[in-house]
Amino acid sequence: MKKLICVMVIAVLAIIGYAVKERLDVTQVSFTNTSNVADQKINKEAYHKNGIDASYPQFVILGEDDPAKQWNQIMYDDFQKILQIYSLPPIPGPTPSMGEEPTVLHIDYEVKLNNEHFISILYRAVFRSPYAAHPTELVYTTNIDKEKSERVRLPDIIQITPDFPTSFRHWKLVRREDTMIDLNPLIIEYVNEIKNEDLLRGFQDADRIESGNSYGIYSYLTPYGVGISISLPNFLGDHAEFEQEYSEVEGLLR
C-alpha cells in the first residue's frame, strides 16, 4: 500500500513539473516573439532633390501581412509633410551646374524608441534660407502605436488638462552639446514667460506637422520617459527638449 502511494505521489509531482515547464516554455516563446518585433530592421531611405539632402526611416517588410507596411506609410507621410513646410520658389541667382547645387535643406532623424508597442522618431531639419543670415534647425516627430498601427499625438499620450502647463515647467531641460555657451537659464526664462493658456493651446495642437502648430511643439518617447520639444527664437538655439520619467508624468494615458 505504501509503495502504491509513493508511486502516485511521484506521478502527481511529475505531472505538476511538466505543467510548470509547459507554462515556462510558453512564456519564453511569447517573449522571444515580442523581441523580434522590436528588433525588426529599419532602413535609412535617402532623398536628394532640388537642394534637399534628407533621409527617413522605413522598416524592412517581412511579408504581405506585415503591419510594418502601415507604419512605413505613416512615417513616409510625415516626412512628406515636413518637405511641404519648406516648399519654396526657386532660389534666385544663376542656375547651378550639375553636381554643384547647394544644400538648402538637410533632414536627418533619430530613433528615440522602438519596442513592441511604439516607435518614436525625432527629425532635425536644418534650413539655409537664401533670405536669412543664419540657418535654422527645427524638430519634428512621428510617434506610432504599433498595436493599433496609428499615429499618436501628445494628447493621446498625456491627459492635457489646464494644470498640465504648470506641471510641464518642472520637466528636465535636456542639455545640448552643440552650443558654445550655456543657454539653459535663458531657455527656461523664455518658456516660463509663455502664459499657461498659450502653452495649453500649444500642447493641444502638438505634433501637427503644419502651420497650425503655432509653438512648434512635438512629443517623443524614450525607454525611460516622455519628451517634448518646443520651438525657440534662433538666438536661443531654435528648439529645446524637455523630458520627464514615465513615473513622474502626471496624467500619463499609455
CSV table of C-alpha atoms in Angstrom, one decimal:
chain,number,residue,atom,x,y,z
A,1,MET,CA,0.0,0.0,0.0
A,2,LYS,CA,2.8,2.4,0.9
A,3,LYS,CA,4.5,1.5,-2.4
A,4,LEU,CA,1.4,2.4,-4.3
A,5,ILE,CA,1.0,5.7,-2.5
A,6,CYS,CA,4.7,6.6,-3.3
A,7,VAL,CA,4.1,5.8,-7.0
A,8,MET,CA,1.0,8.0,-7.1
A,9,VAL,CA,2.9,10.9,-5.4
A,10,ILE,CA,5.7,10.6,-7.9
A,11,ALA,CA,3.3,10.6,-10.8
A,12,VAL,CA,1.5,13.7,-9.5
A,13,LEU,CA,4.8,15.6,-9.0
A,14,ALA,CA,5.8,14.6,-12.5
A,15,ILE,CA,2.6,16.0,-13.9
A,16,ILE,CA,2.9,19.2,-12.0
A,17,GLY,CA,6.5,19.6,-13.1
A,18,TYR,CA,5.6,19.1,-16.7
A,19,ALA,CA,2.8,21.7,-16.4
A,20,VAL,CA,5.1,24.2,-14.9
A,21,LYS,CA,7.7,23.5,-17.6
A,22,GLU,CA,5.0,24.0,-20.3
A,23,ARG,CA,4.0,27.3,-18.8
A,24,LEU,CA,7.6,28.5,-18.7
A,25,ASP,CA,8.1,27.4,-22.3
A,26,VAL,CA,5.1,29.3,-23.4
A,27,THR,CA,6.3,32.4,-21.6
A,28,GLN,CA,9.7,32.2,-23.2
A,29,VAL,CA,8.3,31.8,-26.7
A,30,SER,CA,6.0,34.8,-26.2
A,31,PHE,CA,8.9,36.9,-25.0
A,32,THR,CA,11.0,35.9,-28.0
A,33,ASN,CA,8.3,36.8,-30.5
A,34,THR,CA,7.9,40.2,-28.8
A,35,SER,CA,11.7,40.8,-29.1
A,36,ASN,CA,11.6,40.0,-32.8
A,37,VAL,CA,9.0,42.7,-33.4
A,38,ALA,CA,11.2,45.3,-31.6
A,39,ASP,CA,14.3,44.1,-33.5
A,40,GLN,CA,12.8,44.4,-37.0
A,41,LYS,CA,15.4,46.1,-39.2
A,42,ILE,CA,14.9,49.7,-40.2
A,43,ASN,CA,16.4,51.0,-43.4
A,44,LYS,CA,17.6,54.6,-43.9
A,45,GLU,CA,15.9,55.9,-47.0
A,46,ALA,CA,17.7,58.8,-48.8
A,47,TYR,CA,16.0,61.7,-50.5
A,48,HIS,CA,18.1,64.0,-52.7
A,49,LYS,CA,16.3,66.6,-54.9
A,50,ASN,CA,16.3,70.4,-55.6
A,51,GLY,CA,18.8,71.2,-52.9
A,52,ILE,CA,17.3,68.8,-50.3
A,53,ASP,CA,19.6,66.3,-48.6
A,54,ALA,CA,17.3,64.2,-46.4
A,55,SER,CA,16.6,60.7,-45.0
A,56,TYR,CA,13.7,59.0,-43.3
A,57,PRO,CA,13.2,55.5,-41.7
A,58,GLN,CA,11.4,52.6,-43.3
A,59,PHE,CA,11.0,49.1,-41.8
A,60,VAL,CA,12.1,46.1,-43.8
A,61,ILE,CA,8.9,44.3,-44.8
A,62,LEU,CA,8.8,40.7,-43.7
A,63,GLY,CA,5.6,39.5,-45.5
A,64,GLU,CA,2.4,40.5,-47.2
A,65,ASP,CA,0.6,40.8,-43.8
A,66,ASP,CA,3.4,42.7,-42.1
A,67,PRO,CA,1.8,45.6,-40.1
A,68,ALA,CA,5.1,47.5,-40.7
A,69,LYS,CA,3.6,48.4,-44.1
A,70,GLN,CA,1.2,50.7,-42.3
A,71,TRP,CA,3.9,52.1,-40.0
A,72,ASN,CA,6.1,52.8,-43.1
A,73,GLN,CA,3.2,54.7,-44.7
A,74,ILE,CA,2.7,56.9,-41.6
A,75,MET,CA,6.4,57.7,-41.5
A,76,TYR,CA,6.6,58.4,-45.2
A,77,ASP,CA,3.5,60.7,-45.0
A,78,ASP,CA,5.0,62.7,-42.1
A,79,PHE,CA,8.3,63.0,-44.0
A,80,GLN,CA,6.4,64.4,-47.0
A,81,LYS,CA,4.6,66.9,-44.7
A,82,ILE,CA,8.0,68.2,-43.4
A,83,LEU,CA,9.2,68.7,-47.0
A,84,GLN,CA,5.9,70.5,-47.8
A,85,ILE,CA,6.6,73.0,-45.0
A,86,TYR,CA,9.9,74.0,-46.8
A,87,SER,CA,8.5,74.1,-50.3
A,88,LEU,CA,9.8,77.3,-51.8
A,89,PRO,CA,10.1,79.1,-55.1
A,90,PRO,CA,13.4,78.6,-57.0
A,91,ILE,CA,16.4,80.1,-55.3
A,92,PRO,CA,17.3,83.4,-57.0
A,93,GLY,CA,20.5,83.7,-59.0
A,94,PRO,CA,22.2,81.7,-61.7
A,95,THR,CA,21.3,78.1,-62.2
A,96,PRO,CA,24.0,75.9,-60.6
A,97,SER,CA,25.9,73.4,-62.7
A,98,MET,CA,25.3,69.7,-62.4
A,99,GLY,CA,26.5,68.4,-59.0
A,100,GLU,CA,27.0,72.0,-57.7
A,101,GLU,CA,23.5,72.6,-56.4
A,102,PRO,CA,23.8,73.9,-52.8
A,103,THR,CA,22.1,72.1,-50.0
A,104,VAL,CA,19.3,74.3,-48.8
A,105,LEU,CA,17.5,71.7,-46.5
A,106,HIS,CA,19.1,68.9,-44.6
A,107,ILE,CA,16.9,66.5,-42.7
A,108,ASP,CA,18.1,63.6,-40.5
A,109,TYR,CA,16.4,61.5,-37.9
A,110,GLU,CA,17.0,59.7,-34.7
A,111,VAL,CA,15.0,56.6,-33.4
A,112,LYS,CA,14.2,57.6,-29.9
A,113,LEU,CA,12.3,54.4,-29.1
A,114,ASN,CA,11.5,51.2,-30.9
A,115,ASN,CA,9.9,48.4,-28.9
A,116,GLU,CA,7.0,46.0,-29.3
A,117,HIS,CA,4.4,48.8,-28.5
A,118,PHE,CA,5.7,52.1,-30.1
A,119,ILE,CA,8.2,53.6,-32.5
A,120,SER,CA,9.2,57.2,-31.9
A,121,ILE,CA,11.2,59.2,-34.5
A,122,LEU,CA,12.7,62.6,-34.0
A,123,TYR,CA,13.7,64.6,-37.1
A,124,ARG,CA,16.1,67.6,-37.2
A,125,ALA,CA,15.6,69.9,-40.2
A,126,VAL,CA,18.4,72.4,-40.9
A,127,PHE,CA,17.2,75.0,-43.3
A,128,ARG,CA,19.6,77.5,-45.0
A,129,SER,CA,17.3,80.2,-46.4
A,130,PRO,CA,18.8,82.5,-49.0
A,131,TYR,CA,16.9,85.3,-47.4
A,132,ALA,CA,18.2,84.7,-43.8
A,133,ALA,CA,21.5,85.5,-42.2
A,134,HIS,CA,21.6,82.2,-40.2
A,135,PRO,CA,20.3,78.7,-40.8
A,136,THR,CA,17.5,77.3,-38.6
A,137,GLU,CA,17.2,73.9,-37.0
A,138,LEU,CA,13.7,72.7,-36.2
A,139,VAL,CA,12.4,69.5,-34.7
A,140,TYR,CA,9.5,67.3,-35.9
A,141,THR,CA,8.4,63.9,-34.6
A,142,THR,CA,6.5,60.8,-35.5
A,143,ASN,CA,5.0,58.5,-32.8
A,144,ILE,CA,3.3,55.3,-33.9
A,145,ASP,CA,1.2,52.9,-31.8
A,146,LYS,CA,2.3,49.6,-33.3
A,147,GLU,CA,-0.6,47.6,-31.9
A,148,LYS,CA,-3.1,49.9,-33.5
A,149,SER,CA,-1.0,50.9,-36.5
A,150,GLU,CA,-1.9,54.6,-35.9
A,151,ARG,CA,-0.1,57.9,-35.4
A,152,VAL,CA,-0.3,59.2,-31.8
A,153,ARG,CA,0.0,62.8,-30.6
A,154,LEU,CA,0.8,64.3,-27.2
A,155,PRO,CA,-2.9,64.4,-26.2
A,156,ASP,CA,-3.0,60.7,-26.9
A,157,ILE,CA,-0.1,60.1,-24.5
A,158,ILE,CA,-0.8,62.6,-21.7
A,159,GLN,CA,-4.1,64.0,-20.5
A,160,ILE,CA,-3.8,67.7,-21.4
A,161,THR,CA,-5.6,69.4,-18.5
A,162,PRO,CA,-5.4,73.1,-17.6
A,163,ASP,CA,-2.9,72.2,-14.9
A,164,PHE,CA,-0.5,70.5,-17.3
A,165,PRO,CA,1.4,73.6,-18.3
A,166,THR,CA,2.3,74.2,-14.6
A,167,SER,CA,3.4,70.6,-14.3
A,168,PHE,CA,5.5,70.8,-17.5
A,169,ARG,CA,7.5,73.7,-16.1
A,170,HIS,CA,9.1,71.2,-13.7
A,171,TRP,CA,10.3,68.9,-16.5
A,172,LYS,CA,14.1,68.5,-17.0
A,173,LEU,CA,15.6,70.5,-19.8
A,174,VAL,CA,17.9,68.4,-22.0
A,175,ARG,CA,21.3,70.0,-22.2
A,176,ARG,CA,22.6,70.5,-25.8
A,177,GLU,CA,26.2,69.8,-26.7
A,178,ASP,CA,26.3,71.8,-29.9
A,179,THR,CA,26.4,75.3,-28.3
A,180,MET,CA,29.4,77.2,-27.2
A,181,ILE,CA,27.6,78.8,-24.2
A,182,ASP,CA,25.1,77.6,-21.7
A,183,LEU,CA,21.7,78.8,-22.9
A,184,ASN,CA,19.7,76.8,-20.4
A,185,PRO,CA,18.9,79.7,-18.0
A,186,LEU,CA,17.7,81.8,-20.9
A,187,ILE,CA,15.7,79.0,-22.4
A,188,ILE,CA,14.0,78.3,-19.0
A,189,GLU,CA,13.3,82.1,-18.6
A,190,TYR,CA,11.8,82.2,-22.1
A,191,VAL,CA,9.5,79.2,-21.6
A,192,ASN,CA,8.4,80.5,-18.2
A,193,GLU,CA,7.3,83.7,-19.7
A,194,ILE,CA,4.8,81.9,-22.0
A,195,LYS,CA,1.3,82.1,-20.5
A,196,ASN,CA,-0.3,78.9,-19.3
A,197,GLU,CA,-3.2,79.3,-21.6
A,198,ASP,CA,-0.9,79.7,-24.6
A,199,LEU,CA,1.1,76.6,-23.6
A,200,LEU,CA,-2.1,74.7,-23.1
A,201,ARG,CA,-3.2,75.5,-26.6
A,202,GLY,CA,0.2,74.6,-27.9
A,203,PHE,CA,0.1,71.2,-26.2
A,204,GLN,CA,-3.4,70.6,-27.6
A,205,ASP,CA,-2.1,71.3,-31.1
A,206,ALA,CA,1.2,69.4,-30.6
A,207,ASP,CA,2.6,67.0,-33.2
A,208,ARG,CA,0.7,68.5,-36.1
A,209,ILE,CA,3.2,69.0,-38.9
A,210,GLU,CA,1.5,72.1,-40.2
A,211,SER,CA,1.3,75.9,-39.6
A,212,GLY,CA,-1.4,75.4,-37.0
A,213,ASN,CA,1.2,74.1,-34.6
A,214,SER,CA,2.0,77.7,-33.5
A,215,TYR,CA,4.6,76.9,-30.8
A,216,GLY,CA,6.2,74.1,-32.8
A,217,ILE,CA,5.6,71.6,-30.0
A,218,TYR,CA,6.4,67.9,-30.8
A,219,SER,CA,6.5,65.0,-28.4
A,220,TYR,CA,8.6,61.8,-28.4
A,221,LEU,CA,9.0,58.7,-26.4
A,222,THR,CA,12.2,57.2,-24.9
A,223,PRO,CA,12.8,53.9,-23.0
A,224,TYR,CA,12.6,56.0,-19.8
A,225,GLY,CA,10.1,58.7,-20.3
A,226,VAL,CA,8.3,61.3,-22.4
A,227,GLY,CA,10.0,64.2,-24.2
A,228,ILE,CA,8.5,67.4,-25.5
A,229,SER,CA,10.3,69.7,-28.0
A,230,ILE,CA,9.3,73.3,-28.3
A,231,SER,CA,10.4,75.9,-30.8
A,232,LEU,CA,12.5,78.9,-29.7
A,233,PRO,CA,13.9,82.0,-31.3
A,234,ASN,CA,17.0,81.5,-33.3
A,235,PHE,CA,19.3,83.2,-30.8
A,236,LEU,CA,18.2,80.6,-28.2
A,237,GLY,CA,19.0,77.6,-30.5
A,238,ASP,CA,15.7,77.3,-32.4
A,239,HIS,CA,14.4,74.5,-30.2
A,240,ALA,CA,14.7,72.9,-26.8
A,241,GLU,CA,13.7,69.5,-25.4
A,242,PHE,CA,12.3,68.7,-22.0
A,243,GLU,CA,11.9,65.2,-20.6
A,244,GLN,CA,10.2,63.5,-17.7
A,245,GLU,CA,10.3,59.9,-16.5
A,246,TYR,CA,7.2,57.9,-17.0
A,247,SER,CA,6.7,57.5,-13.3
A,248,GLU,CA,6.7,61.3,-12.8
A,249,VAL,CA,4.4,62.3,-15.7
A,250,GLU,CA,1.0,63.5,-14.4
A,251,GLY,CA,-1.9,62.2,-16.5
A,252,LEU,CA,0.0,59.6,-18.4
A,253,LEU,CA,-2.5,57.7,-20.6
A,254,ARG,CA,-0.4,54.9,-22.1
